Short mmCIF file of C-alpha atoms and ligand atoms in Angstrom, two decimals:
data_model
loop_
_atom_site.label_atom_id
_atom_site.label_comp_id
_atom_site.label_asym_id
_atom_site.label_seq_id
_atom_site.Cartn_x
_atom_site.Cartn_y
_atom_site.Cartn_z
CA MET Z 1 121.20 197.28 49.18
CA PRO Z 2 124.27 199.28 48.10
CA ALA Z 3 122.25 202.52 48.36
CA LYS Z 4 121.75 202.14 52.14
CA PRO Z 5 124.67 204.17 53.52
CA ARG Z 6 123.81 207.14 51.28
CA ALA Z 7 120.24 207.19 52.58
CA ARG Z 8 121.54 207.64 56.14
CA ALA Z 9 123.57 210.68 55.22
CA SER Z 10 120.50 212.50 53.95
CA VAL Z 11 118.38 211.97 57.07
CA PRO Z 12 118.87 215.48 58.63
CA LEU Z 13 116.19 218.02 57.74
CA PRO Z 14 117.13 220.06 54.66
CA ILE Z 15 117.03 223.31 56.65
CA LEU Z 16 119.46 221.97 59.25
CA LEU Z 17 121.81 220.73 56.55
CA PHE Z 18 121.77 224.13 54.89
CA ALA Z 19 122.50 225.99 58.15
CA ALA Z 20 125.36 223.64 59.00
CA LEU Z 21 127.06 223.93 55.64
CA ALA Z 22 126.53 227.67 55.30
CA THR Z 23 128.65 228.44 58.36
CA ALA Z 24 131.46 225.95 57.77
CA LEU Z 25 135.02 227.08 57.16
CA SER Z 26 136.74 226.22 53.90
CA VAL Z 27 140.38 225.71 52.95
CA ILE Z 28 141.63 228.53 50.73
CA SER Z 29 145.27 227.51 50.37
CA ASN Z 30 147.79 224.86 51.37
CA GLN Z 31 151.53 224.67 51.74
CA THR Z 32 153.80 221.76 52.60
CA THR Z 33 157.27 222.22 54.07
CA ILE Z 34 159.83 219.50 54.73
CA LEU Z 35 161.33 219.03 58.20
CA GLY Z 36 163.66 216.14 57.37
CA ILE Z 37 164.15 212.57 56.20
CA ASP Z 38 162.08 210.07 58.18
CA PRO Z 39 164.24 207.35 59.82
CA GLN Z 40 164.88 204.04 58.13
CA GLY Z 41 163.18 200.88 59.38
CA SER Z 42 159.74 199.44 60.05
CA ALA Z 43 158.93 201.45 63.19
CA ARG Z 44 157.07 204.75 62.83
CA LEU Z 45 158.99 207.03 65.18
CA ASN Z 46 157.42 210.26 63.87
CA GLY Z 47 153.69 210.86 63.88
CA GLU Z 48 151.93 208.70 66.48
CA SER Z 49 148.64 209.79 68.09
CA PHE Z 50 150.06 209.79 71.64
CA GLN Z 51 152.52 212.52 70.71
CA GLN Z 52 150.23 215.10 72.21
CA SER Z 53 152.43 217.86 70.82
CA PRO Z 54 155.00 217.32 68.06
CA LEU Z 55 154.07 220.78 66.68
CA ILE Z 56 153.29 223.84 68.81
CA THR Z 57 153.19 227.62 68.56
CA PHE Z 58 154.38 230.08 71.17
CA ALA Z 59 154.50 233.85 70.78
CA SER Z 60 155.19 234.31 67.03
CA TYR Z 61 157.22 231.08 66.62
CA GLN Z 62 156.21 227.58 65.64
CA TYR Z 63 158.23 224.58 66.86
CA ALA Z 64 158.37 220.98 65.63
CA ALA Z 65 160.12 217.95 67.19
CA PHE Z 66 161.07 214.92 65.10
CA TYR Z 67 163.62 212.17 64.64
CA THR Z 68 165.96 212.44 61.70
CA SER Z 69 168.02 209.71 60.19
CA THR Z 70 171.78 209.83 60.72
CA GLY Z 71 172.19 207.72 57.59
CA ILE Z 72 173.07 204.69 59.74
CA TYR Z 73 170.34 202.09 60.20
CA ALA Z 74 168.65 202.35 63.63
CA ILE Z 75 170.70 205.32 64.76
CA ASN Z 76 168.54 208.45 64.74
CA HIS Z 77 168.88 211.93 66.15
CA ILE Z 78 166.40 214.35 67.67
CA SER Z 79 165.84 217.53 65.72
CA LEU Z 80 163.91 220.63 66.69
CA ALA Z 81 162.70 223.05 64.08
CA ARG Z 82 161.69 226.65 64.66
CA ARG Z 83 160.23 229.21 62.28
CA GLN Z 84 158.76 232.65 62.65
CA LEU Z 85 155.10 233.07 61.73
CA HIS Z 86 153.81 236.07 59.83
CA GLY Z 87 150.03 235.73 59.94
CA VAL Z 88 149.10 232.87 57.63
CA SER Z 89 152.63 232.58 56.18
CA ALA Z 90 155.94 231.65 57.76
CA SER Z 91 159.71 232.00 57.41
CA ASN Z 92 161.85 228.96 56.58
CA TRP Z 93 162.50 226.34 59.26
CA ASP Z 94 165.65 226.76 61.33
CA ILE Z 95 166.59 223.22 62.38
CA ILE Z 96 168.89 222.10 65.20
CA THR Z 97 169.94 218.49 65.78
CA PHE Z 98 171.14 216.86 69.00
CA THR Z 99 174.09 214.65 68.14
CA ASP Z 100 174.83 213.79 71.79
CA TYR Z 101 171.97 211.27 72.02
CA ASN Z 102 171.48 208.29 69.72
CA GLN Z 103 167.96 206.95 69.37
CA THR Z 104 168.37 203.25 68.65
CA THR Z 105 165.13 201.46 69.62
CA LEU Z 106 163.02 200.54 66.59
CA ASP Z 107 159.69 200.88 68.40
CA GLY Z 108 156.87 203.28 67.50
CA HIS Z 109 156.20 204.04 71.17
CA ASN Z 110 159.47 205.94 71.43
CA THR Z 111 158.23 209.28 70.05
CA ILE Z 112 159.14 212.86 71.05
CA SER Z 113 156.77 215.30 72.78
CA LEU Z 114 157.33 219.02 73.06
CA GLY Z 115 156.10 221.65 75.55
CA ILE Z 116 156.60 225.35 76.30
CA SER Z 117 155.76 227.03 79.59
CA PRO Z 118 153.54 230.02 78.74
CA GLY Z 119 154.75 231.74 81.91
CA ASP Z 120 158.51 231.80 81.33
CA GLY Z 121 159.02 230.72 77.70
CA SER Z 122 161.14 227.66 78.58
CA ILE Z 123 161.12 224.73 76.12
CA HIS Z 124 160.81 221.10 77.29
CA ILE Z 125 161.15 217.84 75.37
CA SER Z 126 160.72 214.21 76.41
CA PHE Z 127 161.52 211.27 74.16
CA ASP Z 128 162.43 207.65 73.48
CA HIS Z 129 160.42 205.69 76.03
CA HIS Z 130 158.71 202.36 76.15
CA ASP Z 131 158.72 201.34 79.79
CA VAL Z 132 162.16 202.85 80.47
CA PRO Z 133 163.43 205.67 82.73
CA LEU Z 134 162.55 209.30 81.89
CA ASN Z 135 164.45 211.09 79.10
CA TYR Z 136 163.99 214.84 79.33
CA ARG Z 137 165.80 218.05 78.44
CA HIS Z 138 164.86 221.69 78.82
CA THR Z 139 166.06 225.23 78.22
CA SER Z 140 166.35 228.25 80.47
CA PRO Z 141 163.43 230.71 80.66
CA GLY Z 142 162.83 232.82 77.58
CA ALA Z 143 164.37 230.42 75.03
CA ALA Z 144 161.06 230.19 73.15
CA ASN Z 145 160.82 233.95 72.69
CA GLY Z 146 162.97 234.06 69.58
CA SER Z 147 166.44 234.28 71.15
CA ALA Z 148 169.50 232.27 70.02
CA TRP Z 149 168.53 228.91 68.56
CA SER Z 150 171.09 226.15 69.10
CA THR Z 151 171.39 222.86 70.95
CA SER Z 152 173.56 224.64 73.53
CA VAL Z 153 170.49 226.35 75.03
CA PHE Z 154 169.25 222.90 76.14
CA SER Z 155 170.23 220.94 79.25
CA PRO Z 156 171.86 217.53 78.88
CA VAL Z 157 169.50 214.52 78.90
CA LEU Z 158 168.06 214.26 82.42
CA HIS Z 159 166.37 211.24 84.00
CA SER Z 160 164.43 213.18 86.63
CA LEU Z 161 162.64 216.54 86.73
CA PRO Z 162 164.48 219.42 88.42
CA GLY Z 163 162.70 220.18 91.71
CA ALA Z 164 160.93 216.81 91.91
CA SER Z 165 163.86 214.44 92.05
CA ASP Z 166 162.00 211.54 93.69
CA GLY Z 167 159.77 210.45 90.82
CA PRO Z 168 158.56 207.81 90.02
CA TYR Z 169 160.23 208.13 86.60
CA THR Z 170 160.32 204.51 85.49
CA PRO Z 171 159.03 202.42 83.74
CA LEU Z 172 157.79 205.43 81.77
CA THR Z 173 155.86 205.71 78.45
CA TYR Z 174 153.77 208.30 76.56
CA PRO Z 175 155.08 211.69 77.75
CA ARG Z 176 152.64 214.56 77.05
CA PHE Z 177 152.92 218.27 77.77
CA GLU Z 178 149.97 220.65 78.10
CA PRO Z 179 150.38 224.40 78.76
CA ASN Z 180 147.94 226.32 80.95
CA PRO Z 181 147.65 229.79 79.42
CA SER Z 182 145.69 231.03 82.49
CA THR Z 183 148.51 230.37 85.01
CA GLY Z 184 151.58 230.09 82.78
CA GLU Z 185 152.22 226.57 84.11
CA LEU Z 186 153.14 223.57 81.98
CA LEU Z 187 151.76 220.12 82.83
CA PHE Z 188 153.73 216.96 82.11
CA GLU Z 189 151.73 213.74 81.98
CA PHE Z 190 152.95 210.15 81.49
CA ARG Z 191 152.28 206.54 82.32
CA ILE Z 192 154.28 204.64 84.89
CA GLY Z 193 153.87 200.86 84.62
CA GLN Z 194 153.07 198.67 81.67
CA SER Z 195 150.20 198.06 79.35
CA GLY Z 196 147.51 196.30 81.40
CA ASN Z 197 149.11 197.50 84.67
CA GLY Z 198 149.88 201.18 85.12
CA SER Z 199 149.03 204.62 86.46
CA SER Z 200 149.04 208.09 84.90
CA TYR Z 201 150.90 210.92 86.64
CA ILE Z 202 150.87 214.69 86.32
CA TYR Z 203 153.82 216.91 87.21
CA THR Z 204 153.59 220.70 87.05
CA TYR Z 205 156.26 223.19 86.00
CA ASN Z 206 156.14 226.42 88.00
CA PRO Z 207 157.20 229.32 85.75
CA THR Z 208 158.23 231.51 88.69
CA LEU Z 209 160.41 228.90 90.42
CA HIS Z 210 161.42 227.30 87.07
CA SER Z 211 161.03 223.84 88.61
CA TRP Z 212 158.71 220.86 88.80
CA THR Z 213 156.52 219.31 91.49
CA GLN Z 214 154.48 216.12 91.42
CA THR Z 215 150.78 217.06 91.24
CA SER Z 216 148.93 213.74 91.20
CA GLU Z 217 148.78 210.08 90.31
CA TYR Z 218 145.43 210.91 88.81
CA LEU Z 219 144.47 207.70 86.96
CA ARG Z 220 145.25 204.53 88.89
CA GLY Z 221 145.01 201.18 87.26
CA SER Z 222 143.90 198.19 89.27
CA ASN Z 223 145.39 195.32 87.34
CA ASN Z 224 144.72 197.44 84.25
CA ASN Z 225 145.69 200.87 82.93
CA ALA Z 226 144.20 203.98 81.38
CA TYR Z 227 145.02 205.15 77.85
CA ILE Z 228 144.17 208.83 77.69
CA ASN Z 229 143.12 210.56 74.49
CA SER Z 230 144.58 213.92 75.52
CA LEU Z 231 144.69 216.54 78.25
CA ASP Z 232 143.14 219.82 77.13
CA TYR Z 233 142.97 223.10 78.96
CA LEU Z 234 140.27 225.71 78.48
CA ASP Z 235 139.90 228.65 80.88
CA ASN Z 236 141.98 227.04 83.65
CA LYS Z 237 139.92 223.83 83.53
CA ILE Z 238 141.62 220.65 82.35
CA HIS Z 239 139.72 217.80 80.68
CA ALA Z 240 140.76 214.15 80.29
CA THR Z 241 139.07 211.23 78.53
CA TRP Z 242 140.35 207.67 78.43
CA THR Z 243 139.66 203.97 77.96
CA TRP Z 244 140.71 201.13 80.29
CA ARG Z 245 142.95 198.27 79.12
CA GLU Z 246 142.81 194.97 81.04
CA THR Z 247 145.81 193.16 79.56
CA PRO Z 248 148.53 193.92 77.01
CA ASP Z 249 146.01 192.81 74.33
CA VAL Z 250 144.25 195.79 72.67
CA VAL Z 251 140.96 193.87 72.38
CA THR Z 252 140.56 194.24 76.17
CA ASN Z 253 140.09 198.02 75.90
CA HIS Z 254 136.66 199.12 77.08
CA ASP Z 255 134.52 202.16 78.00
CA LEU Z 256 134.88 205.90 77.54
CA CYS Z 257 135.64 207.75 80.77
CA TYR Z 258 135.84 211.47 81.54
CA ILE Z 259 136.96 213.74 84.39
CA TYR Z 260 137.93 217.38 84.72
CA SER Z 261 139.96 219.46 87.16
CA SER Z 262 139.81 223.16 88.03
CA ASP Z 263 142.99 223.17 90.13
CA GLY Z 264 145.60 222.01 87.66
CA GLY Z 265 145.06 218.28 88.17
CA LYS Z 266 145.23 218.10 91.97
CA SER Z 267 141.56 217.18 92.40
CA TRP Z 268 139.00 215.99 89.89
CA ARG Z 269 135.27 215.91 89.20
CA ASN Z 270 133.19 213.42 87.25
CA SER Z 271 130.95 214.37 84.34
CA ALA Z 272 128.07 215.21 86.71
CA GLY Z 273 130.34 217.64 88.60
CA ALA Z 274 130.75 215.46 91.72
CA ASP Z 275 134.12 215.64 93.52
CA ILE Z 276 135.98 212.34 93.13
CA GLY Z 277 139.11 213.33 95.07
CA THR Z 278 142.63 213.26 93.72
CA PHE Z 279 142.39 210.25 91.39
CA ALA Z 280 140.10 207.93 89.45
CA THR Z 281 140.20 204.14 89.43
CA PRO Z 282 138.06 201.62 87.51
CA TYR Z 283 135.73 201.67 90.54
CA THR Z 284 135.23 205.46 90.78
CA ALA Z 285 131.54 206.38 90.48
CA GLY Z 286 130.33 208.48 87.59
CA VAL Z 287 133.47 208.56 85.46
CA THR Z 288 132.30 206.07 82.81
CA VAL Z 289 130.32 208.17 80.34
CA PHE Z 290 129.76 205.39 77.78
CA ASN Z 291 129.92 201.66 78.37
CA ILE Z 292 131.78 200.20 75.41
CA PRO Z 293 132.31 196.44 75.65
CA GLN Z 294 135.68 194.75 75.06
CA ASN Z 295 136.25 193.69 71.44
CA SER Z 296 134.51 196.86 70.16
CA GLY Z 297 137.64 198.50 68.83
CA ILE Z 298 140.97 199.87 69.98
CA LEU Z 299 139.67 203.09 71.62
CA ASN Z 300 143.07 204.03 72.95
CA GLN Z 301 144.92 207.31 72.48
CA GLU Z 302 142.42 208.58 69.95
CA GLY Z 303 141.41 212.18 69.24
CA GLN Z 304 140.18 214.69 71.82
CA THR Z 305 139.62 218.43 71.94
CA VAL Z 306 137.72 221.02 73.93
CA ASP Z 307 136.04 223.76 71.93
CA GLN Z 308 135.75 227.43 72.93
CA GLU Z 309 132.29 226.81 74.45
CA GLY Z 310 133.71 224.15 76.78
CA ARG Z 311 132.29 221.18 74.89
CA VAL Z 312 134.51 218.09 75.07
CA HIS Z 313 134.90 216.05 71.87
CA VAL Z 314 136.35 212.57 71.33
CA LEU Z 315 137.07 210.70 68.09
CA ASN Z 316 136.96 206.91 68.36
CA ARG Z 317 136.99 203.96 66.00
CA GLU Z 318 134.54 201.20 66.89
CA ASN Z 319 132.73 198.23 65.40
CA HIS Z 320 129.88 198.01 67.95
CA GLY Z 321 129.81 194.28 67.52
CA THR Z 322 129.06 194.50 63.79
CA GLY Z 323 132.60 193.76 62.61
CA GLU Z 324 132.54 196.99 60.59
CA TYR Z 325 134.70 199.75 61.99
CA ARG Z 326 133.52 203.35 61.81
CA TRP Z 327 134.74 206.69 63.04
CA TRP Z 328 132.62 207.82 66.00
CA HIS Z 329 132.30 211.31 67.40
CA TYR Z 330 131.46 211.56 71.12
CA TRP Z 331 130.77 214.91 72.72
CA ARG Z 332 129.79 216.43 76.04
CA SER Z 333 127.63 219.54 76.00
CA ALA Z 334 128.53 222.43 78.29
CA GLU Z 335 125.60 221.19 80.48
CA GLY Z 336 127.30 217.80 80.80
CA ASN Z 337 125.24 215.63 78.43
CA TRP Z 338 127.07 213.07 76.32
CA THR Z 339 126.05 212.10 72.78
CA ARG Z 340 127.65 209.95 70.11
CA ASN Z 341 127.20 209.72 66.37
CA ALA Z 342 128.97 207.83 63.62
CA ILE Z 343 130.78 210.18 61.28
CA ILE Z 344 129.15 209.85 57.90
CA VAL Z 345 130.43 211.76 54.92
CA ASP Z 346 130.59 210.93 51.24
CA GLY Z 347 133.72 209.07 50.25
CA LEU Z 348 134.99 208.42 53.78
CA GLY Z 349 136.73 205.05 53.87
CA GLN Z 350 136.18 202.46 56.57
CA ALA Z 351 138.03 202.83 59.86
CA THR Z 352 140.14 199.91 61.09
CA ALA Z 353 140.92 198.38 64.47
CA THR Z 354 144.57 199.34 64.69
CA GLY Z 355 145.32 201.52 61.68
CA PHE Z 356 146.17 205.22 61.62
CA ARG Z 357 144.47 207.39 64.23
CA GLY Z 358 142.76 210.74 63.74
CA LYS Z 359 142.74 214.04 65.60
CA LEU Z 360 140.18 216.66 66.54
CA ALA Z 361 140.57 220.42 66.75
CA ALA Z 362 138.10 223.25 67.23
CA VAL Z 363 137.87 226.85 66.15
CA LYS Z 364 134.98 229.33 65.94
CA GLY Z 365 132.33 226.87 67.20
CA GLU Z 366 133.29 224.51 64.40
CA LEU Z 367 134.79 221.10 64.95
CA ILE Z 368 137.57 219.79 62.73
CA ALA Z 369 138.31 216.08 62.32
CA VAL Z 370 141.65 215.19 60.74
CA ILE Z 371 141.19 211.67 59.43
CA PRO Z 372 143.94 209.50 57.96
CA GLU Z 373 142.46 207.06 55.45
CA GLN Z 374 143.65 203.53 56.11
CA VAL Z 375 144.03 202.35 52.53
CA SER Z 376 144.46 205.36 50.22
CA GLY Z 377 147.13 207.20 52.24
CA GLU Z 378 144.98 210.33 52.22
CA ILE Z 379 144.53 212.74 55.08
CA LYS Z 380 141.04 214.24 55.03
CA VAL Z 381 139.92 217.31 56.90
CA LEU Z 382 136.24 217.26 57.84
CA ILE Z 383 134.27 220.06 59.46
CA SER Z 384 131.09 220.00 61.47
CA THR Z 385 129.23 222.73 63.33
CA ALA Z 386 127.43 223.16 66.65
CA GLU Z 387 124.42 224.51 64.74
CA GLY Z 388 124.09 221.16 63.03
CA GLY Z 389 124.47 219.30 66.35
CA PHE Z 390 127.84 218.03 65.02
CA LYS Z 391 125.91 215.49 62.96
CA VAL Z 392 126.60 216.84 59.51
CA TRP Z 393 130.20 216.61 58.30
CA LYS Z 394 131.71 218.19 55.25
CA GLU Z 395 135.06 217.35 53.67
CA VAL Z 396 137.04 220.57 53.16
CA TRP Z 397 140.42 219.19 52.15
CA ARG Z 398 142.26 216.01 51.23
CA GLY Z 399 145.90 215.36 50.46
CA ASP Z 400 147.56 212.05 49.71
CA GLY Z 401 150.83 210.18 50.08
CA PHE Z 402 150.84 209.91 53.91
CA ALA Z 403 151.43 207.13 56.43
CA VAL Z 404 150.84 208.77 59.79
CA ASP Z 405 148.66 209.57 62.77
CA PRO Z 406 148.63 213.30 61.96
CA GLY Z 407 149.44 215.87 64.64
CA VAL Z 408 147.71 219.26 64.96
CA ASP Z 409 149.11 222.58 66.19
CA LYS Z 410 146.21 223.71 68.37
CA GLN Z 411 147.92 226.91 69.55
CA ARG Z 412 148.40 228.19 66.01
CA LEU Z 413 144.80 227.37 65.10
CA ARG Z 414 143.55 229.49 68.02
CA MET Z 415 145.70 232.45 66.97
CA GLY Z 416 143.69 233.11 63.80
CA GLY Z 417 142.31 236.51 62.95
CA ASN Z 418 140.88 238.64 60.15
CA GLY Z 419 138.63 235.77 59.10
CA LYS Z 420 141.56 233.37 58.59
CA TRP Z 421 142.95 230.51 60.65
CA VAL Z 422 145.82 228.12 59.97
CA LEU Z 423 145.52 224.38 60.60
CA SER Z 424 149.13 223.14 60.70
CA LEU Z 425 149.46 219.36 60.49
CA PHE Z 426 152.53 217.33 61.50
CA ALA Z 427 152.75 214.44 59.06
CA ARG Z 428 154.96 211.71 57.68
CA GLN Z 429 154.94 210.73 54.06
CA ASP Z 430 154.47 207.21 52.76
CA GLY Z 431 157.18 205.45 50.79
CA GLY Z 432 160.65 204.06 51.27
CA TYR Z 433 163.73 205.50 52.92
CA PRO Z 434 165.13 208.07 52.17
CA GLN Z 435 162.33 209.47 49.93
CA ARG Z 436 159.90 209.50 52.87
CA LYS Z 437 159.94 212.90 54.62
CA VAL Z 438 158.56 214.36 57.82
CA VAL Z 439 156.50 217.39 56.78
CA VAL Z 440 154.28 220.18 58.04
CA VAL Z 441 151.14 220.88 56.01
CA ASP Z 442 149.60 224.33 56.54
CA LEU Z 443 145.97 224.70 55.55
CA VAL Z 444 144.58 228.23 55.58
CA LEU Z 445 140.93 228.21 56.62
CA ALA Z 446 138.57 231.08 55.93
CA ASP Z 447 134.93 231.73 56.67
C1 NAG I 501 176.12 207.40 67.95
O1 NAG I 501 176.43 206.36 67.06
C2 NAG I 501 177.59 206.65 66.26
C3 NAG I 501 177.74 205.54 65.24
O2 NAG I 501 177.84 204.30 65.88
C4 NAG I 501 178.80 206.80 67.15
O3 NAG I 501 179.92 207.14 66.36
C5 NAG I 501 178.54 207.89 68.18
O4 NAG I 501 179.61 207.96 69.09
C6 NAG I 501 177.26 207.61 68.93
N1 NAG I 501 176.96 208.75 69.77
C7 NAG I 501 176.59 208.63 71.02
C8 NAG I 501 176.26 209.90 71.74
O5 NAG I 501 176.50 207.56 71.61
C1 NAG I 502 158.71 235.19 76.98
O1 NAG I 502 157.37 235.36 76.50
C2 NAG I 502 156.39 235.24 77.51
C3 NAG I 502 155.04 235.29 76.86
O2 NAG I 502 154.99 236.29 75.87
C4 NAG I 502 156.58 236.32 78.55
O3 NAG I 502 155.62 236.18 79.57
C5 NAG I 502 157.97 236.19 79.16
O4 NAG I 502 158.22 237.25 80.04
C6 NAG I 502 159.04 236.20 78.07
N1 NAG I 502 160.31 235.87 78.69
C7 NAG I 502 161.45 236.44 78.35
C8 NAG I 502 162.64 236.02 79.13
O5 NAG I 502 161.52 237.25 77.44
C1 NAG I 503 152.42 196.48 88.09
O1 NAG I 503 153.15 197.70 88.04
C2 NAG I 503 153.79 198.05 89.23
C3 NAG I 503 154.41 199.43 89.05
O2 NAG I 503 155.28 199.47 87.96
C4 NAG I 503 154.82 196.98 89.58
O3 NAG I 503 155.44 197.29 90.82
C5 NAG I 503 154.13 195.63 89.67
O4 NAG I 503 155.10 194.62 89.85
C6 NAG I 503 153.35 195.34 88.41
N1 NAG I 503 152.57 194.11 88.58
C7 NAG I 503 152.59 193.14 87.67
C8 NAG I 503 151.70 191.98 87.97
O5 NAG I 503 153.31 193.17 86.68
C1 NAG I 504 120.72 216.91 79.51
O1 NAG I 504 120.29 215.76 80.20
C2 NAG I 504 119.29 216.04 81.16
C3 NAG I 504 119.06 214.77 81.97
O2 NAG I 504 118.95 213.66 81.13
C4 NAG I 504 118.05 216.52 80.47
O3 NAG I 504 117.06 216.81 81.42
C5 NAG I 504 118.39 217.78 79.69
O4 NAG I 504 117.28 218.20 78.94
C6 NAG I 504 119.57 217.53 78.76
N1 NAG I 504 119.98 218.77 78.19
C7 NAG I 504 120.21 218.90 76.90
C8 NAG I 504 120.66 220.27 76.47
O5 NAG I 504 120.06 218.01 76.11
C1 NAG I 505 147.51 223.00 47.18
O1 NAG I 505 147.59 224.30 46.62
C2 NAG I 505 147.94 224.32 45.24
C3 NAG I 505 148.06 225.77 44.81
O2 NAG I 505 149.09 226.36 45.54
C4 NAG I 505 146.87 223.60 44.44
O3 NAG I 505 147.24 223.55 43.08
C5 NAG I 505 146.71 222.19 44.97
O4 NAG I 505 145.61 221.58 44.33
C6 NAG I 505 146.46 222.19 46.47
N1 NAG I 505 146.52 220.83 46.91
C7 NAG I 505 145.65 220.32 47.74
C8 NAG I 505 145.81 218.90 48.04
O5 NAG I 505 144.76 220.98 48.23
#
């Protein structure tokens, strides 16, 4: 009996296995740099999966947003770090800290997200929400291009978006930014409402007018709410996947849903390409791409990415009624077909219902899963290829001593060249205060 799981891993034809492994990237070096001391207390304020972007790259600079301890229990400050990139290496972090705002809520929802408008180089941050009014600050155009780096280039904390003063901006949770490299716009997405009763909104930053407009209330709960995995742009098309939650209880999450938009989130299409109008509800036809019953797993705010061929990938954790949680990879082919497979790789620990969440990233037709082990504190990096139908996974790196939903810098990964790419991970170490640090792990990948 104990030999069973191994037997499953060897099912693919030998020739397929060989092809898949032969093309996979490997990690040739690693470096860890410290951003700061992680705040004291039981809440994890740094490194939650719904921080769509704690770590981003723009032009030749990388930026990280994190809370730092002030040394006083439950009083934390927001820090932003910037460093110049030189190919696969980087200068030291230059860190600024906002002392005019005290973060005092010990609640892991209250993370920081970071965005940069590709069109005008303005920096935007949103932070410290769990069903409260918007907290937002921004710079003038060009601040991300390497000019003076100080807190004085940022606006005060604002509770509405310049240009779109009406809102709604409360009760707000889960702010996410997503840049559109094709238009230079920056999208801002968040939930208004509560768990089990809410809607998801998109606002758009116009890099010519330097102001915001409301684009859509694109996911509308009906006595429930959507938890999105991510918003991802590729070639001016934006993709969203999500699960529905019926009540505040996570066991009521169900289904995997998908829509995409070619006009910046104003109107949407289902997986078959049919126009669904400006929003989806639980009753919209053709948006459920997999029926997943309640009590199957948490399914909310998991991993998502879109690869360079336009394939959409999702990383879930599910038990499929067996009681045993596994990591599941779902993907949509460029033709619109959905497939799912359990991720099977030697030594991979069991997933859990509500433990640490993983991330997906893609480069060069290869798919990267960043998996936090629930028990050992390891982060594992697994790679799979299109040639192998994304069925064969190979571990290319593991590091230990973490307690985090890792974040991934997808802009830096895309910037690779000369046969090398850098996977920068935003992570939080395990351990007690003040030994526990917020760190960035750079893994250099080569083919
Ligand atoms: C933050 O908390 C400290 C310690 O209580 C206090 O001295 C300071 O005035 C507070 N700052 C703000 C902006 O509220
Ligand atoms: C900042 O960089 C972006 C992208 O490289 C560019 O389009 C923009 O003009 C720059 N802005 C300033 C003020 O330098
Ligand atoms: C659901 O959310 C809306 C918007 O925040 C709110 O007006 C309404 O009272 C909520 N309904 C319930 C039953 O909580
Ligand atoms: C996609 O699904 C359609 C309809 O089920 C099927 O005819 C087609 O062969 C599939 N394409 C691929 C590439 O699997
Ligand atoms: C990181 O790189 C160092 C060499 O710089 C190596 O000794 C170490 O094993 C690597 N660690 C991991 C976890 O890959």
